[in-house]
Short mmCIF file of C-alpha atoms and ligand atoms in Angstrom, two decimals:
data_model
loop_
_atom_site.label_atom_id
_atom_site.label_comp_id
_atom_site.label_asym_id
_atom_site.label_seq_id
_atom_site.Cartn_x
_atom_site.Cartn_y
_atom_site.Cartn_z
CA MET A 256 -0.06 0.02 -0.02
CA GLY A 257 1.30 3.34 -0.82
CA ARG A 258 1.94 5.89 2.07
CA ARG A 259 -0.84 7.99 3.30
CA VAL A 260 -1.30 11.89 3.51
CA LEU A 261 -4.14 13.67 4.80
CA ILE A 262 -4.37 16.41 2.94
CA THR A 263 -6.35 19.83 4.44
CA GLY A 264 -8.29 22.42 1.96
CA GLY A 265 -8.09 19.70 -0.57
CA ALA A 266 -10.46 20.63 -2.63
CA GLY A 267 -9.47 23.94 -3.46
CA PHE A 268 -7.32 25.69 -6.09
CA ILE A 269 -3.62 24.45 -5.36
CA GLY A 270 -4.79 21.65 -3.39
CA SER A 271 -6.61 19.88 -6.27
CA HIS A 272 -4.13 20.13 -8.03
CA THR A 273 -1.59 18.83 -6.03
CA CYS A 274 -4.32 15.74 -5.27
CA LEU A 275 -4.08 14.68 -8.89
CA VAL A 276 0.02 14.75 -9.06
CA LEU A 277 -0.05 13.15 -5.65
CA LEU A 278 -2.56 10.25 -6.66
CA GLU A 279 -0.58 9.72 -10.13
CA ALA A 280 2.86 9.57 -7.41
CA GLY A 281 1.19 6.64 -5.73
CA TYR A 282 0.10 8.34 -2.60
CA ASP A 283 -3.30 7.27 -1.04
CA LEU A 284 -4.94 11.16 0.25
CA LEU A 285 -7.26 11.72 2.75
CA VAL A 286 -9.15 15.05 2.13
CA LEU A 287 -10.32 17.70 4.83
CA ASP A 288 -12.51 20.25 3.56
CA ASN A 289 -15.42 22.14 4.50
CA PHE A 290 -15.89 23.66 0.74
CA SER A 291 -16.28 27.08 2.34
CA ASN A 292 -14.10 28.18 -0.84
CA SER A 293 -14.75 25.15 -3.10
CA SER A 294 -17.18 22.47 -4.53
CA PRO A 295 -16.63 18.92 -3.86
CA GLU A 296 -17.16 18.41 -7.64
CA ALA A 297 -13.10 19.28 -7.95
CA LEU A 298 -12.48 16.26 -6.17
CA THR A 299 -15.24 14.53 -8.32
CA ARG A 300 -13.35 15.61 -11.10
CA VAL A 301 -9.92 14.36 -9.46
CA ALA A 302 -10.61 11.26 -9.60
CA ALA A 303 -12.00 10.61 -12.56
CA ILE A 304 -8.92 12.78 -14.12
CA SER A 305 -6.57 10.27 -12.32
CA SER A 306 -8.80 6.56 -12.55
CA VAL A 307 -9.23 6.25 -9.09
CA SER A 308 -12.83 5.63 -7.52
CA LEU A 309 -14.45 8.52 -4.93
CA ASN A 310 -13.90 7.27 -1.49
CA SER A 311 -12.30 4.17 -2.26
CA THR A 312 -8.71 3.60 -0.03
CA ARG A 313 -7.09 5.82 -2.89
CA LEU A 314 -8.90 9.07 -1.85
CA GLN A 315 -11.37 9.95 0.58
CA ILE A 316 -12.87 12.97 1.31
CA GLU A 317 -14.23 13.94 4.95
CA HIS A 318 -16.80 17.65 4.81
CA GLY A 319 -15.36 19.24 8.29
CA ASP A 320 -13.41 21.99 9.91
CA ILE A 321 -9.67 22.07 10.34
CA ARG A 322 -10.76 23.72 13.72
CA ASN A 323 -13.30 21.31 15.12
CA PRO A 324 -10.65 19.62 17.32
CA HIS A 325 -12.64 16.20 17.53
CA THR A 326 -13.31 16.15 13.96
CA LEU A 327 -9.28 16.19 13.79
CA ASP A 328 -8.64 13.77 16.65
CA GLN A 329 -11.59 11.00 15.03
CA LEU A 330 -9.44 11.17 12.10
CA PHE A 331 -6.21 10.42 13.22
CA SER A 332 -7.66 7.63 15.78
CA ASP A 333 -9.58 6.21 12.83
CA ALA A 334 -6.61 5.86 10.57
CA ALA A 335 -4.24 4.43 13.37
CA ALA A 336 -7.59 1.98 14.22
CA ASN A 337 -7.49 0.66 10.66
CA ASP A 338 -3.39 -0.01 10.79
CA ARG A 339 -3.67 3.18 7.91
CA PRO A 340 -2.19 6.26 9.99
CA PHE A 341 -1.02 9.14 8.16
CA ASP A 342 2.27 9.31 7.31
CA ALA A 343 2.43 13.16 6.78
CA VAL A 344 -0.34 16.14 6.54
CA ILE A 345 -0.15 18.89 3.40
CA HIS A 346 -2.25 21.95 5.02
CA PHE A 347 -3.62 24.18 2.59
CA ALA A 348 -7.26 24.92 4.29
CA GLY A 349 -7.33 28.55 5.08
CA LEU A 350 -8.67 31.83 4.13
CA LYS A 351 -6.61 33.66 1.23
CA ALA A 352 -8.35 37.04 0.62
CA VAL A 353 -6.47 40.18 1.72
CA GLY A 354 -9.38 42.60 1.24
CA GLU A 355 -11.47 40.32 3.66
CA SER A 356 -8.70 40.12 5.76
CA PHE A 357 -9.03 43.72 7.11
CA GLN A 358 -12.73 43.48 7.00
CA LYS A 359 -12.36 40.18 9.75
CA PRO A 360 -9.13 39.46 11.15
CA LEU A 361 -10.68 37.73 13.44
CA LEU A 362 -12.12 35.43 11.19
CA TYR A 363 -8.54 35.39 9.83
CA TRP A 364 -6.93 34.39 13.01
CA ASP A 365 -9.31 31.83 13.69
CA VAL A 366 -8.83 30.09 10.49
CA ASN A 367 -5.80 30.21 9.51
CA VAL A 368 -3.80 30.79 13.16
CA SER A 369 -6.37 28.56 15.32
CA GLY A 370 -7.10 26.16 12.67
CA SER A 371 -3.34 25.78 12.51
CA ARG A 372 -2.37 25.05 15.98
CA THR A 373 -5.94 22.81 16.50
CA LEU A 374 -4.47 21.02 13.75
CA LEU A 375 -0.79 20.47 14.74
CA ALA A 376 -1.71 19.49 18.41
CA ALA A 377 -3.93 16.64 16.48
CA MET A 378 -0.91 15.75 14.90
CA GLU A 379 1.39 15.88 17.82
CA ALA A 380 -0.84 14.02 19.87
CA HIS A 381 -1.14 11.23 17.41
CA ALA A 382 2.58 11.36 16.59
CA CYS A 383 2.25 12.26 13.11
CA CYS A 384 5.02 14.66 12.59
CA THR A 385 5.72 15.42 8.80
CA LEU A 386 3.72 18.38 7.86
CA VAL A 387 3.98 20.75 4.01
CA PHE A 388 2.47 24.31 5.10
CA SER A 389 1.21 27.00 2.73
CA SER A 390 2.53 29.90 3.61
CA SER A 391 2.94 32.88 0.73
CA ALA A 392 4.99 35.66 -0.10
CA THR A 393 2.83 38.07 1.01
CA VAL A 394 4.72 37.41 4.86
CA TYR A 395 7.88 39.53 2.58
CA GLY A 396 5.42 42.82 2.50
CA PHE A 397 6.94 45.71 0.29
CA PRO A 398 10.35 43.76 -0.16
CA LYS A 399 14.06 45.70 -0.06
CA ASP A 400 15.55 43.78 -2.82
CA VAL A 401 14.16 41.78 -5.19
CA PRO A 402 14.53 38.46 -5.94
CA ILE A 403 13.88 37.88 -2.78
CA PRO A 404 15.80 35.08 -0.64
CA GLU A 405 13.54 33.26 2.24
CA SER A 406 16.20 35.29 4.27
CA ALA A 407 14.14 38.66 3.39
CA PRO A 408 12.84 39.97 6.72
CA ILE A 409 9.02 38.85 7.82
CA GLN A 410 7.35 41.93 7.75
CA PRO A 411 3.78 41.93 6.98
CA ILE A 412 1.42 44.03 5.45
CA ASN A 413 -1.98 43.07 5.84
CA PRO A 414 -3.95 40.23 8.28
CA TYR A 415 -3.75 38.02 5.63
CA GLY A 416 0.24 38.26 6.10
CA PHE A 417 0.15 38.80 9.65
CA SER A 418 -1.56 34.88 10.04
CA LYS A 419 0.69 33.54 7.58
CA ALA A 420 3.84 34.72 9.40
CA ALA A 421 2.51 33.79 13.15
CA VAL A 422 1.68 30.17 11.44
CA GLU A 423 5.44 29.89 10.29
CA GLN A 424 6.25 31.15 13.96
CA MET A 425 4.13 28.41 15.66
CA LEU A 426 6.05 25.99 13.24
CA ALA A 427 9.38 27.24 14.67
CA ASP A 428 8.60 27.34 17.95
CA LEU A 429 7.21 23.94 17.93
CA ASN A 430 9.92 22.55 15.89
CA ALA A 431 12.64 24.38 18.63
CA SER A 432 10.17 22.41 21.35
CA ALA A 433 11.74 18.62 20.09
CA PRO A 434 14.13 18.64 17.96
CA ASN A 435 14.40 15.55 16.01
CA THR A 436 11.17 14.98 15.71
CA TRP A 437 9.64 17.24 13.06
CA ARG A 438 9.40 17.24 9.30
CA ILE A 439 8.25 20.53 8.19
CA ALA A 440 8.20 22.07 5.18
CA CYS A 441 7.24 25.92 4.79
CA LEU A 442 6.26 26.33 1.02
CA ARG A 443 5.92 30.54 0.43
CA TYR A 444 4.21 30.47 -2.49
CA PHE A 445 4.80 33.28 -5.13
CA ASN A 446 1.49 33.61 -7.38
CA PRO A 447 -0.29 30.36 -8.40
CA VAL A 448 -2.46 30.57 -11.64
CA GLY A 449 -3.24 28.45 -14.61
CA ALA A 450 -4.91 25.25 -14.54
CA HIS A 451 -4.49 21.43 -15.51
CA PRO A 452 -3.99 20.87 -18.63
CA SER A 453 -6.77 18.69 -19.47
CA GLY A 454 -8.93 21.74 -18.03
CA GLN A 455 -11.16 19.83 -15.82
CA ILE A 456 -10.03 21.69 -12.48
CA GLY A 457 -8.70 25.20 -12.16
CA GLU A 458 -9.15 28.19 -10.55
CA ASP A 459 -13.00 29.03 -9.37
CA PRO A 460 -13.11 32.35 -7.49
CA LEU A 461 -16.60 33.10 -5.69
CA GLY A 462 -17.85 36.21 -6.79
CA PHE A 463 -15.66 39.20 -8.00
CA PRO A 464 -12.35 37.75 -8.59
CA ASN A 465 -9.69 39.53 -6.66
CA ASN A 466 -6.68 38.41 -8.61
CA LEU A 467 -4.97 39.24 -11.84
CA PHE A 468 -5.34 35.96 -13.74
CA PRO A 469 -8.96 34.93 -12.65
CA PHE A 470 -10.45 38.14 -13.82
CA VAL A 471 -8.14 38.55 -16.96
CA SER A 472 -9.84 35.26 -18.00
CA GLN A 473 -13.29 36.21 -16.75
CA VAL A 474 -12.57 39.16 -19.59
CA ALA A 475 -11.39 37.00 -22.10
CA VAL A 476 -15.02 34.64 -21.57
CA GLY A 477 -17.10 37.52 -21.69
CA ARG A 478 -17.85 37.62 -18.20
CA ARG A 479 -16.50 40.88 -17.56
CA ASP A 480 -16.67 44.29 -19.75
CA GLN A 481 -12.85 45.05 -19.12
CA LEU A 482 -10.03 44.96 -16.99
CA GLN A 483 -8.91 47.53 -14.53
CA VAL A 484 -4.81 47.90 -14.65
CA PHE A 485 -4.15 49.04 -11.34
CA GLY A 486 -1.52 51.62 -11.60
CA SER A 487 0.74 52.59 -15.19
CA ASP A 488 3.62 54.12 -12.96
CA TRP A 489 4.98 51.48 -11.24
CA PRO A 490 8.73 52.03 -11.84
CA THR A 491 8.83 48.61 -14.19
CA HIS A 492 9.53 47.76 -17.87
CA ASP A 493 5.75 49.05 -18.56
CA GLY A 494 5.18 50.82 -15.86
CA THR A 495 2.60 47.78 -14.73
CA GLY A 496 3.06 45.76 -11.06
CA VAL A 497 5.54 42.69 -11.58
CA ARG A 498 5.10 39.71 -9.87
CA ASP A 499 6.39 36.03 -10.47
CA TYR A 500 3.31 33.65 -11.55
CA ILE A 501 3.73 30.18 -11.31
CA HIS A 502 1.60 27.25 -12.99
CA VAL A 503 -0.67 25.51 -10.35
CA MET A 504 0.98 22.07 -11.90
CA ASP A 505 4.46 23.43 -11.20
CA LEU A 506 3.55 24.09 -7.72
CA ALA A 507 1.75 20.67 -7.37
CA ASP A 508 5.01 19.55 -8.69
CA GLY A 509 6.34 21.31 -5.92
CA HIS A 510 4.19 19.83 -3.15
CA LYS A 511 5.07 16.54 -4.15
CA ALA A 512 8.68 17.31 -3.74
CA ALA A 513 8.74 18.63 -0.51
CA LEU A 514 6.76 15.62 0.50
CA ASP A 515 9.38 13.21 -0.45
CA SER A 516 12.60 14.78 0.64
CA LEU A 517 10.95 15.32 4.43
CA LEU A 518 9.69 11.87 4.10
CA LYS A 519 13.20 10.53 2.87
CA GLU A 520 15.33 12.88 4.64
CA GLY A 521 14.18 12.90 7.96
CA PRO A 522 13.81 15.39 10.49
CA GLN A 523 14.38 19.22 9.38
CA HIS A 524 12.42 22.15 9.36
CA LEU A 525 12.60 23.83 5.52
CA ILE A 526 11.43 27.29 4.87
CA CYS A 527 11.38 27.71 0.69
CA ASN A 528 10.06 30.23 -2.22
CA LEU A 529 7.97 28.59 -4.45
CA GLY A 530 8.41 30.83 -7.38
CA SER A 531 9.34 30.95 -11.08
CA GLY A 532 12.60 33.13 -10.76
CA ALA A 533 10.93 35.80 -13.14
CA GLY A 534 8.57 38.66 -13.49
CA LYS A 535 5.76 39.59 -15.52
CA SER A 536 4.18 42.55 -15.83
CA VAL A 537 0.26 42.74 -15.80
CA LEU A 538 0.24 44.20 -19.46
CA ASP A 539 2.92 41.02 -20.38
CA VAL A 540 -0.42 38.74 -18.61
CA VAL A 541 -2.69 40.09 -20.99
CA ASN A 542 -0.90 39.97 -23.91
CA ALA A 543 0.14 36.49 -23.31
CA TYR A 544 -3.27 35.60 -22.18
CA ALA A 545 -5.30 37.45 -25.41
CA ALA A 546 -2.42 35.50 -27.81
CA ALA A 547 -3.12 32.43 -25.93
CA SER A 548 -6.87 32.60 -26.59
CA GLY A 549 -7.31 34.87 -29.66
CA GLN A 550 -9.84 36.99 -27.45
CA ASN A 551 -9.52 40.90 -27.44
CA ILE A 552 -8.92 41.71 -23.37
CA PRO A 553 -10.24 45.47 -22.93
CA TYR A 554 -8.30 46.98 -20.36
CA ALA A 555 -8.47 50.46 -18.77
CA LEU A 556 -5.19 51.72 -16.84
CA VAL A 557 -6.39 53.28 -12.96
CA ASP A 558 -5.16 54.10 -9.94
CA ARG A 559 -2.38 51.59 -7.92
CA ARG A 560 -4.42 49.44 -5.62
CA PRO A 561 -3.34 50.47 -2.00
CA GLY A 562 -1.17 47.98 -0.73
CA ASP A 563 0.47 46.64 -3.86
CA ALA A 564 4.50 46.44 -4.16
CA ALA A 565 5.76 47.28 -7.64
CA ILE A 566 7.95 44.53 -8.08
CA THR A 567 7.58 40.55 -6.20
CA ILE A 568 10.09 38.06 -7.71
CA ALA A 569 11.15 34.88 -5.72
CA ASP A 570 14.97 34.25 -5.72
CA PRO A 571 14.16 29.90 -6.49
CA THR A 572 17.67 28.63 -5.49
CA ARG A 573 17.32 27.16 -2.42
CA ALA A 574 13.83 24.98 -3.66
CA ALA A 575 16.51 23.97 -6.73
CA ASN A 576 19.06 23.42 -4.54
CA THR A 577 17.30 21.55 -1.40
CA LEU A 578 13.80 19.75 -3.56
CA SER A 579 15.49 19.91 -7.11
CA TRP A 580 12.82 21.51 -8.12
CA ARG A 581 12.24 24.37 -10.43
CA THR A 582 9.22 25.52 -13.11
CA LYS A 583 8.85 23.95 -16.26
CA ARG A 584 6.04 25.73 -17.25
CA THR A 585 5.72 28.94 -19.35
CA LEU A 586 3.64 32.21 -18.92
CA SER A 587 2.37 30.78 -22.24
CA ASP A 588 1.84 27.51 -21.13
CA ILE A 589 -0.25 28.96 -17.92
CA CYS A 590 -2.46 31.24 -20.19
CA ARG A 591 -3.21 28.11 -22.55
CA ASP A 592 -4.23 25.95 -19.74
CA GLY A 593 -6.10 28.73 -17.94
CA TRP A 594 -7.73 29.44 -21.48
CA THR A 595 -8.76 25.65 -21.70
CA TRP A 596 -10.15 25.70 -18.15
CA GLN A 597 -12.45 28.96 -18.55
CA GLN A 598 -13.40 28.04 -22.36
CA ALA A 599 -14.53 24.22 -20.83
CA ASN A 600 -16.05 26.12 -17.61
CA PRO A 601 -17.18 29.80 -18.10
CA MET A 602 -18.99 29.40 -14.58
CA GLY A 603 -16.34 27.60 -12.96
CA TYR A 604 -17.44 24.44 -10.98
CA ARG A 605 -21.21 25.64 -10.72
CA GLU A 606 -22.59 24.22 -13.98
CA SER A 607 -22.00 20.79 -13.06
CA ALA A 608 -21.70 21.05 -9.41
P1 NAD B 936 -8.80 27.85 -1.68
O1 NAD B 936 -9.53 28.85 -1.23
O2 NAD B 936 -8.68 27.74 -3.05
O3 NAD B 936 -8.26 26.30 -1.19
C1 NAD B 936 -8.27 26.33 0.64
C2 NAD B 936 -9.56 25.25 0.85
O4 NAD B 936 -9.44 25.06 2.57
C3 NAD B 936 -11.19 25.52 0.25
O5 NAD B 936 -11.21 24.36 -0.41
C4 NAD B 936 -11.49 25.77 1.47
O6 NAD B 936 -12.88 25.44 1.65
C5 NAD B 936 -10.57 25.19 2.51
N1 NAD B 936 -11.18 25.49 3.96
C6 NAD B 936 -11.05 26.77 4.03
N2 NAD B 936 -11.16 27.14 5.74
C7 NAD B 936 -11.43 25.77 6.06
C8 NAD B 936 -11.47 25.20 7.07
N3 NAD B 936 -11.63 26.01 8.61
N4 NAD B 936 -11.19 23.74 7.46
C9 NAD B 936 -11.10 23.00 6.50
N5 NAD B 936 -11.64 23.22 5.04
C10 NAD B 936 -11.54 25.02 4.95
O7 NAD B 936 -7.30 28.23 -1.62
P2 NAD B 936 -5.74 28.06 -2.50
O8 NAD B 936 -5.54 28.91 -3.63
O9 NAD B 936 -5.92 26.56 -3.09
O10 NAD B 936 -5.02 28.40 -1.35
C11 NAD B 936 -4.38 27.12 -0.63
C12 NAD B 936 -3.49 27.74 0.38
O11 NAD B 936 -2.26 28.01 0.50
C13 NAD B 936 -3.64 28.68 1.55
O12 NAD B 936 -3.54 28.90 2.76
C14 NAD B 936 -3.53 30.19 0.84
O13 NAD B 936 -3.44 31.18 2.07
C15 NAD B 936 -2.30 29.52 0.49
N6 NAD B 936 -1.61 30.38 -0.97
C16 NAD B 936 -2.25 30.87 -1.76
C17 NAD B 936 -2.18 31.56 -2.82
C18 NAD B 936 -3.05 32.23 -3.48
O14 NAD B 936 -2.67 32.85 -4.12
N7 NAD B 936 -3.70 31.04 -4.32
C19 NAD B 936 -0.83 32.07 -2.57
C20 NAD B 936 0.05 31.76 -1.12
C21 NAD B 936 -0.72 31.21 -0.34
C1 WQD B 937 -0.84 40.79 -9.35
C2 WQD B 937 -0.46 42.13 -10.31
C3 WQD B 937 -1.79 44.08 -9.33
C4 WQD B 937 -6.54 42.79 -10.53
C5 WQD B 937 -1.92 37.89 -3.80
C6 WQD B 937 -1.91 38.41 -2.72
C7 WQD B 937 -1.06 37.36 -2.14
C8 WQD B 937 -0.82 35.54 -2.84
C9 WQD B 937 -1.08 35.65 -4.40
C10 WQD B 937 -1.63 34.11 -1.35
C11 WQD B 937 -0.52 43.48 -8.96
C12 WQD B 937 -2.37 43.78 -10.57
C13 WQD B 937 -4.56 42.72 -10.05
C14 WQD B 937 -6.66 43.90 -11.19
C15 WQD B 937 -5.16 44.47 -11.83
N1 WQD B 937 -2.08 35.21 -2.41
N2 WQD B 937 -4.13 43.77 -10.73
N3 WQD B 937 -5.84 44.42 -12.03
O1 WQD B 937 -1.83 41.07 -5.05
O2 WQD B 937 0.63 39.75 -6.25
O3 WQD B 937 -1.04 38.91 -4.76
O4 WQD B 937 -2.28 36.75 -4.62
O5 WQD B 937 -1.27 34.35 -0.31
O6 WQD B 937 -0.78 37.36 -1.15
O7 WQD B 937 -1.81 39.86 -2.15
O8 WQD B 937 -1.77 39.43 -6.85
O9 WQD B 937 -3.41 38.79 -8.68
O10 WQD B 937 -4.05 40.25 -6.97
O11 WQD B 937 -2.26 41.05 -8.67
O12 WQD B 937 -3.87 45.39 -12.52
O13 WQD B 937 -7.93 43.67 -11.08
O14 WQD B 937 -1.96 42.69 -11.04
O15 WQD B 937 -2.23 45.62 -9.08
O16 WQD B 937 0.51 44.26 -9.34
P1 WQD B 937 -1.17 40.04 -5.92
P2 WQD B 937 -2.95 39.72 -7.79
#
């Protein structure tokens, strides 16, 4: 039997793509999700693409909340009782909207911080000490130097970023409390975008998209009239903001690399950027998406969005050296796959869910 992994938030955007990669690599998965920002349909499609049966030993689904200690205790106890303990946890579950985190800070501290604490307490109690955690480049705030190495100061600028930094600190404290016990990979993602090339799974934001890529996709497919480009006077090659966009399948491969490494190499506390090391502007994305889709992407140049940095780009050296992982897919691949998903599912999962 394969290694068994508990995936919190596995129905979400990054989680669903990672489930696919892990199933194909032979891992058995149990997904815990409360579906507050996702649809069970994503997992139905993951099962179909990877030819496994839903709720077989390969892919089980538990509808529940990471903040509920009884749910977690039951999952770990049942796993042990059935002689199928979890070898590791990948912890995606959380809230991620920067704007919402200003409106509902206590909710963000509750789900992202208390939820993580509850999960870690259950892991500790059941002696499951291998964890891959979804952190974010947002912990760097306004970076002084780009590309950004992991040694850059942690200086969040919004409640969401503080919640991720708090969990990173909790993991450091936990690791220090029991050296040579924990195997932790804290992955700081840059800007995850795109979709599985099948077009069967992808990003499905509820309501008005906060982020560039889903907005551009919805303009291309005719759901929105035009993109607003936030700022054209940034100190960049064309005046628009520059980011390190990473194909979600590259990110999923990065999780597999981190998990494999933790299971093979033993106790450690790894903190690692996952990004490409290349920066693309808003207009680079618009042009690449227009070329990939053959659609016109109307846009208007408007004021800067408060809280934005001019440029964020990962220094991906550590991931290359420690995980032998680097991105393989280009911006053009990202746009092609994102468009395949958007065209096949113009309303996301809702039409077929
Ligand atoms: P997502 O919202 O698509 O996925 C998160 C999943 O967690 C969803 O399925 C949601 O239903 C679930 N969830 C939320 N609260 C829960 C709870 N209390 N109990 C159980 N399940 C819960 O987001 P994503 O883009 O896939 O992000 C995954 C993780 O990566 C998040 O922790 C996010 O903060 C982090 N991250 C995302 C990005 C990004 O731009 N997408 C960048 C950096 C870090
Ligand atoms: C990218 C660029 C915008 C929308 C966010 C979070 C970060 C992480 C990833 C979770 C910027 C511009 C955007 C639009 C635009 N998430 N833009 N028009 O802000 O880099 O990162 O997602 O951890 O924490 O902050 O991503 O996609 O919102 O913006 O011009 O309608 O696109 O100004 O330059 P961001 P984004």
